[in-house]
C-alpha positions as a printed Julia matrix, in Angstrom:
133×3 Matrix{Float64}:
   0.0     0.0     0.0
   2.1     2.8    -1.24
   1.23    6.38   -1.97
  -0.7     7.05   -5.16
   1.6     7.38   -8.15
   2.43   10.75   -9.59
   0.7    11.59  -12.87
   2.76   10.31  -15.76
   4.67    7.78  -13.61
   5.67    4.97  -16.01
   6.24    2.45  -13.2
   2.79    2.92  -11.64
   0.61   -0.15  -11.24
  -2.89    0.0   -12.73
  -5.61    1.29  -10.44
  -7.5    -2.01  -10.56
  -4.43   -3.89   -9.34
  -3.89   -1.44   -6.48
  -7.57   -1.74   -5.51
  -7.32   -5.56   -5.55
  -4.33   -5.47   -3.2
  -6.15   -3.17   -0.77
  -9.32   -5.25   -0.93
  -7.37   -8.44   -0.24
  -5.58   -6.79    2.7
  -8.76   -5.58    4.39
 -10.93   -8.48    3.18
  -8.79  -11.23    4.67
  -8.69   -9.43    8.01
 -12.47   -8.95    7.87
 -12.96  -12.64    7.14
 -10.8   -13.59   10.13
 -12.74  -11.15   12.31
 -16.08  -12.59   11.19
 -14.88  -16.13   11.92
 -13.62  -15.09   15.37
 -16.97  -13.46   16.14
 -18.92  -16.5    14.94
 -16.84  -18.93   16.99
 -17.02  -16.69   20.05
 -20.79  -16.3    19.78
 -21.28  -20.03   19.14
 -19.71  -20.7    22.54
 -21.78  -18.09   24.38
 -25.09  -20.0    24.8
 -23.19  -22.43   27.01
 -21.86  -19.61   29.18
 -24.69  -17.13   29.5
 -26.81  -14.37   27.97
 -26.65  -14.52   24.17
 -28.12  -11.07   23.4
 -25.65   -9.39   25.73
 -22.83  -11.37   24.14
 -23.8   -10.15   20.66
 -23.82   -6.54   21.88
 -20.47   -6.94   23.64
 -18.89   -8.63   20.62
 -20.14   -5.86   18.33
 -18.8    -3.21   20.74
 -15.35   -4.85   20.84
 -15.34   -5.02   17.04
 -16.21   -1.34   16.82
 -13.39   -0.58   19.25
 -10.88   -2.39   17.0
 -12.37   -0.69   13.93
 -12.05    2.76   15.52
  -8.5     2.11   16.68
  -7.53    0.96   13.18
  -9.18    3.97   11.55
  -7.54    6.4    13.95
  -4.14    4.72   13.55
  -4.42    4.68    9.76
  -5.29    8.38    9.59
  -2.46    9.17   12.01
  -0.01    7.26    9.83
  -1.19    9.18    6.8
  -1.02   12.53    8.59
   2.39   12.27   10.24
   4.01    9.24    8.6
   6.38   11.11    6.3
   7.41   13.39    9.13
   8.27   10.42   11.33
  10.22    8.83    8.47
  12.16   12.08    7.98
  12.87   12.34   11.7
  14.15    8.78   11.8
  16.38    9.4     8.8
  17.69   12.58   10.39
  18.36   10.82   13.72
  19.76    7.72   11.95
  17.67    5.3    14.06
  17.55    2.28   11.68
  14.09    1.18   12.88
  12.75    0.2     9.43
   9.4     1.87   10.31
   7.65    3.21    7.23
   4.41    5.02    6.63
   3.29    2.29    4.23
   3.87   -0.44    6.81
   1.97    1.53    9.46
  -0.96    2.09    7.1
  -0.97   -1.6     6.17
  -1.0    -2.69    9.82
  -3.79   -0.28   10.71
  -5.81   -1.4     7.67
  -5.58   -4.99    8.95
  -6.79   -3.95   12.41
  -9.59   -1.9    10.81
 -10.6    -4.88    8.65
 -10.56   -7.24   11.63
 -12.85   -4.91   13.61
 -15.17   -4.6    10.63
 -15.31   -8.38   10.34
 -16.11   -8.79   14.02
 -18.94   -6.26   13.73
 -20.34   -7.94   10.61
 -19.97  -11.41   12.12
 -21.72  -10.4    15.33
 -24.55   -8.82   13.34
 -24.93  -11.85   11.07
 -24.86  -14.43   13.86
 -27.16  -12.38   16.09
 -29.65  -11.86   13.26
 -29.56  -15.54   12.23
 -30.18  -16.71   15.8
 -33.03  -14.2    16.2
 -34.69  -15.48   13.01
 -34.37  -19.11   14.1
 -35.71  -18.37   17.58
 -38.67  -16.45   16.12
 -39.39  -19.26   13.65
 -39.22  -21.9    16.37
 -41.76  -20.17   18.6
């Protein structure tokens, strides 16, 4: 996930390829998040209140989503400045703006997946319970 290419850049990848890479990055994290939410909620009827578990799972997913969104925007806003500072101070940390954005996009995708998984599982269980009664 690098910065958008400059106009006329001969080495720039096509926009569709860049979009596919970003979708795969966030999509795989969202899939993992949805699976984690589904497994977590499948175990909850054994432990206790299912409706409260759905709400708590959704809230934790939204927390991860918000943290990822805030971290991603922070990396975009100050990433180049931090890279310049590290170059100036000769720190050799290998931290880059692109790596920070990529990591935050994964956290954002995971939180999104947890929220979607909690919503899907909670809705499915509600439909089955309503149909059974």
